[in-house]
Amino acid sequence: DAKTTQPPSMDCAEGRAANLPCNHSTISGNEYVYWYRQIHSQGPQYIIHGLKNNETNEMASLIITEDRKSSTLILPHATLRDTAVYYCIVREYNNNDMRFGAGTRLTVKP
Amino acid sequence: NAGVMQNPRHLVRRRGQEARLRCSPMKGHSHVYWYRQLPEEGLKFMVYLQKENIIDESGMPKERFSAEFPKEGPSILRIQQVVRGDSAAYFCASSPKRGGLNEQYFGPGTRLTVT
């Protein structure tokens, strides 16, 4: 699986959009981009995934560049409860495991 | 529909004892994954099991660690002769089928402390 690179930490003001970047320059054509988050040592929670098109759900939006070498997770209106470690993962559809990196620790401040 | 359940949530063992961690997947899920998270680190894949079979154990330490998922009952991660370095949070996840996209659901984890 391709390796991902994320900034170790970010801050965001409550109510503003949080934009979390992820680099995956060695991604291959059959690998998807997933985002999970982990709130204060709880089990990871799925957020969103995509292959090459931008995706949106009730939690977030995922913007994938045309060359697929990077992506951005957008939380449109961050709340204090969005404070968590956010993991960007790339893997093939039928791969068994999630390769979690160090992630980005997002702190939403009032 | 109950989520993935893990017990115990906290487990304290002395060096040399055995630790047994249990994971009950979501109803209808026959695939279980175990991950370990050391303090201040990301999750690391350990093993993937389907009912009665180990499919991928490439992340399991070669000694002292074993996992099973019997036909009946929860999946068990067993650590023999625990050492301080085994202190970590152990998470299991389940899915209804192999691989898939967003279909790994995680449990709350078991925090193992070895004294």
Tab-separated table of C-alpha atoms in Angstrom:
chain	number	residue	atom	x	y	z
A	1	ASP	CA	0.000	0.000	0.000
A	2	ALA	CA	1.039	3.558	-0.668
A	3	LYS	CA	2.490	5.574	2.180
A	4	THR	CA	0.769	8.756	3.331
A	5	THR	CA	2.184	11.938	4.816
A	6	GLN	CA	0.147	14.216	7.066
A	7	PRO	CA	1.050	17.222	9.216
A	8	PRO	CA	1.352	16.169	12.856
A	9	SER	CA	-1.025	18.791	14.193
A	10	MET	CA	-3.434	21.542	13.196
A	11	ASP	CA	-5.676	24.021	14.958
A	12	CYS	CA	-9.048	25.268	13.796
A	13	ALA	CA	-11.498	27.801	15.202
A	14	GLU	CA	-14.922	26.489	16.138
A	15	GLY	CA	-17.428	27.068	13.347
A	16	ARG	CA	-14.775	27.445	10.673
A	17	ALA	CA	-13.852	24.901	8.039
A	18	ALA	CA	-11.049	22.503	8.890
A	19	ASN	CA	-8.938	21.465	5.896
A	20	LEU	CA	-6.706	18.485	6.559
A	21	PRO	CA	-4.149	17.651	3.846
A	22	CYS	CA	-2.681	14.284	2.966
A	23	ASN	CA	0.070	13.422	0.508
A	24	HIS	CA	0.068	10.011	-1.145
A	25	SER	CA	2.379	10.518	-4.092
A	26	THR	CA	2.972	6.791	-4.683
A	27	ILE	CA	-0.695	5.834	-4.811
A	28	SER	CA	-1.536	3.286	-7.484
A	29	GLY	CA	-4.545	3.242	-9.745
A	30	ASN	CA	-6.541	0.683	-7.762
A	31	GLU	CA	-5.993	2.214	-4.340
A	32	TYR	CA	-8.689	4.137	-2.532
A	33	VAL	CA	-8.215	7.022	-0.102
A	34	TYR	CA	-9.875	6.578	3.276
A	35	TRP	CA	-10.202	8.890	6.218
A	36	TYR	CA	-10.777	7.730	9.785
A	37	ARG	CA	-10.619	9.631	13.040
A	38	GLN	CA	-9.920	8.629	16.604
A	39	ILE	CA	-11.414	10.689	19.388
A	40	HIS	CA	-9.504	10.512	22.644
A	41	SER	CA	-8.368	6.880	22.499
A	42	GLN	CA	-11.737	5.517	21.358
A	43	GLY	CA	-11.897	3.098	18.464
A	44	PRO	CA	-11.320	4.679	15.051
A	45	GLN	CA	-14.397	5.985	13.292
A	46	TYR	CA	-14.876	5.889	9.547
A	47	ILE	CA	-15.394	9.294	7.919
A	48	ILE	CA	-15.252	9.045	4.139
A	49	HIS	CA	-13.476	7.384	1.241
A	50	GLY	CA	-12.899	8.025	-2.469
A	51	LEU	CA	-11.087	6.788	-5.555
A	52	LYS	CA	-10.698	9.753	-7.853
A	53	ASN	CA	-13.847	11.832	-7.703
A	54	ASN	CA	-14.607	14.292	-4.945
A	55	GLU	CA	-16.961	12.891	-2.331
A	56	THR	CA	-19.280	14.391	0.247
A	57	ASN	CA	-21.314	12.898	3.056
A	58	GLU	CA	-22.971	14.176	6.198
A	59	MET	CA	-19.663	14.338	8.038
A	60	ALA	CA	-17.161	15.725	5.559
A	61	SER	CA	-15.995	16.322	2.017
A	62	LEU	CA	-13.026	14.678	0.350
A	63	ILE	CA	-11.177	16.496	-2.395
A	64	ILE	CA	-8.728	14.375	-4.420
A	65	THR	CA	-6.356	16.084	-6.852
A	66	GLU	CA	-6.539	15.123	-10.481
A	67	ASP	CA	-3.219	13.267	-10.347
A	68	ARG	CA	-4.428	11.575	-7.120
A	69	LYS	CA	-1.153	12.325	-5.366
A	70	SER	CA	-2.812	14.272	-2.598
A	71	SER	CA	-6.173	14.844	-0.995
A	72	THR	CA	-7.863	17.137	1.505
A	73	LEU	CA	-10.481	16.279	4.076
A	74	ILE	CA	-12.815	19.175	4.768
A	75	LEU	CA	-14.948	19.470	7.889
A	76	PRO	CA	-17.173	22.371	6.820
A	77	HIS	CA	-18.140	23.692	10.263
A	78	ALA	CA	-15.809	22.300	12.888
A	79	THR	CA	-17.122	21.825	16.418
A	80	LEU	CA	-15.277	21.100	19.651
A	81	ARG	CA	-16.330	17.461	19.320
A	82	ASP	CA	-14.319	17.206	16.096
A	83	THR	CA	-11.104	17.426	18.107
A	84	ALA	CA	-9.410	14.132	17.276
A	85	VAL	CA	-6.557	12.460	15.441
A	86	TYR	CA	-7.396	12.149	11.750
A	87	TYR	CA	-5.870	9.345	9.715
A	88	CYS	CA	-5.498	9.298	5.949
A	89	ILE	CA	-5.074	5.767	4.607
A	90	VAL	CA	-4.707	4.398	1.101
A	91	ARG	CA	-5.392	0.783	0.331
A	92	GLU	CA	-6.703	-1.518	-2.317
A	93	TYR	CA	-10.353	-2.425	-2.226
A	94	ASN	CA	-9.803	-6.033	-1.194
A	95	ASN	CA	-6.882	-5.514	1.139
A	96	ASN	CA	-7.431	-6.748	4.641
A	97	ASP	CA	-5.835	-4.223	6.868
A	98	MET	CA	-5.777	-0.531	7.444
A	99	ARG	CA	-2.221	0.884	7.519
A	100	PHE	CA	-2.550	3.730	9.980
A	101	GLY	CA	0.183	6.362	10.097
A	102	ALA	CA	0.665	8.929	12.826
A	103	GLY	CA	-2.226	11.047	11.592
A	104	THR	CA	-3.001	14.722	12.188
A	105	ARG	CA	-4.055	15.844	15.631
A	106	LEU	CA	-6.788	18.428	15.000
A	107	THR	CA	-7.649	20.733	17.865
A	108	VAL	CA	-10.807	22.783	17.493
A	109	LYS	CA	-10.681	25.866	19.688
A	110	PRO	CA	-13.601	27.975	20.912
B	1	ASN	CA	-27.810	-3.596	16.318
B	2	ALA	CA	-25.029	-3.660	18.885
B	3	GLY	CA	-21.607	-2.533	17.740
B	4	VAL	CA	-18.328	-4.343	18.104
B	5	MET	CA	-17.818	-5.306	21.713
B	6	GLN	CA	-14.515	-5.830	23.436
B	7	ASN	CA	-13.811	-7.009	26.935
B	8	PRO	CA	-12.350	-6.371	29.255
B	9	ARG	CA	-11.964	-2.650	28.615
B	10	HIS	CA	-9.000	-2.491	30.964
B	11	LEU	CA	-6.703	-5.345	31.875
B	12	VAL	CA	-3.753	-5.320	34.247
B	13	ARG	CA	-1.280	-8.170	34.189
B	14	ARG	CA	2.041	-8.785	35.873
B	15	ARG	CA	5.046	-9.687	33.777
B	16	GLY	CA	4.943	-13.353	32.840
B	17	GLN	CA	1.169	-13.749	33.103
B	18	GLU	CA	-1.190	-14.416	30.236
B	19	ALA	CA	-3.588	-11.879	28.769
B	20	ARG	CA	-6.761	-12.889	26.935
B	21	LEU	CA	-8.641	-10.218	25.038
B	22	ARG	CA	-12.082	-10.877	23.604
B	23	CYS	CA	-13.868	-9.344	20.664
B	24	SER	CA	-17.480	-9.925	19.676
B	25	PRO	CA	-18.079	-8.685	16.136
B	26	MET	CA	-21.206	-6.941	14.981
B	27	LYS	CA	-24.109	-9.230	14.241
B	28	GLY	CA	-23.751	-10.725	10.802
B	29	HIS	CA	-20.036	-9.973	10.558
B	30	SER	CA	-17.766	-12.947	10.007
B	31	HIS	CA	-14.458	-11.096	9.529
B	32	VAL	CA	-12.386	-9.809	12.435
B	33	TYR	CA	-9.237	-7.694	12.482
B	34	TRP	CA	-6.971	-6.989	15.449
B	35	TYR	CA	-4.846	-3.840	15.773
B	36	ARG	CA	-2.430	-2.651	18.409
B	37	GLN	CA	-1.805	0.953	19.353
B	38	LEU	CA	1.255	1.762	21.391
B	39	PRO	CA	1.201	5.021	23.369
B	40	GLU	CA	1.385	8.093	21.117
B	41	GLU	CA	1.459	5.959	17.955
B	42	GLY	CA	-0.990	5.004	15.210
B	43	LEU	CA	-2.742	1.670	14.992
B	44	LYS	CA	-0.756	-1.274	13.659
B	45	PHE	CA	-2.459	-4.196	11.968
B	46	MET	CA	-1.861	-7.527	13.658
B	47	VAL	CA	-4.116	-10.233	12.265
B	48	TYR	CA	-7.171	-10.850	10.131
B	49	LEU	CA	-9.445	-13.804	10.823
B	50	GLN	CA	-12.536	-15.289	9.354
B	51	LYS	CA	-14.610	-17.842	11.230
B	52	GLU	CA	-12.256	-20.677	12.238
B	53	ASN	CA	-9.481	-19.436	9.937
B	54	ILE	CA	-6.519	-17.107	10.175
B	55	ILE	CA	-6.349	-15.305	6.859
B	56	ASP	CA	-3.459	-12.888	7.389
B	57	GLU	CA	-1.206	-12.767	10.446
B	58	SER	CA	1.582	-10.746	8.891
B	59	GLY	CA	1.430	-8.170	11.691
B	60	MET	CA	1.557	-10.603	14.587
B	61	PRO	CA	4.742	-10.878	16.647
B	62	LYS	CA	6.357	-14.239	16.003
B	63	GLU	CA	6.264	-15.379	19.619
B	64	ARG	CA	3.812	-15.274	22.521
B	65	PHE	CA	0.888	-13.882	20.472
B	66	SER	CA	-1.920	-15.948	19.024
B	67	ALA	CA	-5.444	-15.325	17.804
B	68	GLU	CA	-8.489	-17.402	17.105
B	69	PHE	CA	-12.048	-16.898	15.943
B	70	PRO	CA	-14.001	-20.063	16.696
B	71	LYS	CA	-17.217	-21.114	15.050
B	72	GLU	CA	-19.088	-20.110	18.179
B	73	GLY	CA	-18.134	-17.290	20.497
B	74	PRO	CA	-15.904	-14.261	20.336
B	75	SER	CA	-12.517	-13.832	18.744
B	76	ILE	CA	-9.678	-14.153	21.248
B	77	LEU	CA	-6.283	-12.468	21.149
B	78	ARG	CA	-3.962	-14.266	23.527
B	79	ILE	CA	-0.660	-12.957	24.784
B	80	GLN	CA	1.470	-15.365	26.754
B	81	GLN	CA	4.176	-14.351	29.234
B	82	VAL	CA	3.419	-10.660	28.894
B	83	VAL	CA	6.212	-8.106	29.074
B	84	ARG	CA	6.054	-4.367	29.747
B	85	GLY	CA	6.369	-3.653	26.033
B	86	ASP	CA	3.001	-5.342	25.476
B	87	SER	CA	1.279	-2.483	27.295
B	88	ALA	CA	-0.939	-0.915	24.667
B	89	ALA	CA	-4.487	-0.466	23.476
B	90	TYR	CA	-5.756	-3.401	21.441
B	91	PHE	CA	-8.595	-2.722	19.040
B	92	CYS	CA	-10.610	-5.145	17.031
B	93	ALA	CA	-12.728	-4.358	14.017
B	94	SER	CA	-15.259	-6.422	12.137
B	95	SER	CA	-16.687	-6.441	8.649
B	96	PRO	CA	-19.385	-8.397	6.868
B	97	LYS	CA	-17.085	-9.453	4.071
B	98	ARG	CA	-13.460	-9.502	2.972
B	99	GLY	CA	-11.839	-6.149	2.425
B	100	GLY	CA	-14.420	-3.705	1.253
B	101	LEU	CA	-14.398	0.009	1.583
B	102	ASN	CA	-15.721	1.579	4.740
B	103	GLU	CA	-16.977	-1.591	6.245
B	104	GLN	CA	-14.551	-2.053	9.105
B	105	TYR	CA	-16.267	-1.130	12.360
B	106	PHE	CA	-14.042	-0.721	15.386
B	107	GLY	CA	-14.655	-1.655	18.976
B	108	PRO	CA	-13.794	0.549	21.967
B	109	GLY	CA	-10.515	-1.266	22.624
B	110	THR	CA	-8.890	-3.086	25.522
B	111	ARG	CA	-6.174	-1.244	27.385
B	112	LEU	CA	-3.562	-3.671	28.616
B	113	THR	CA	-1.168	-2.569	31.315
B	114	VAL	CA	1.704	-4.827	32.253
B	115	THR	CA	3.247	-4.119	35.632
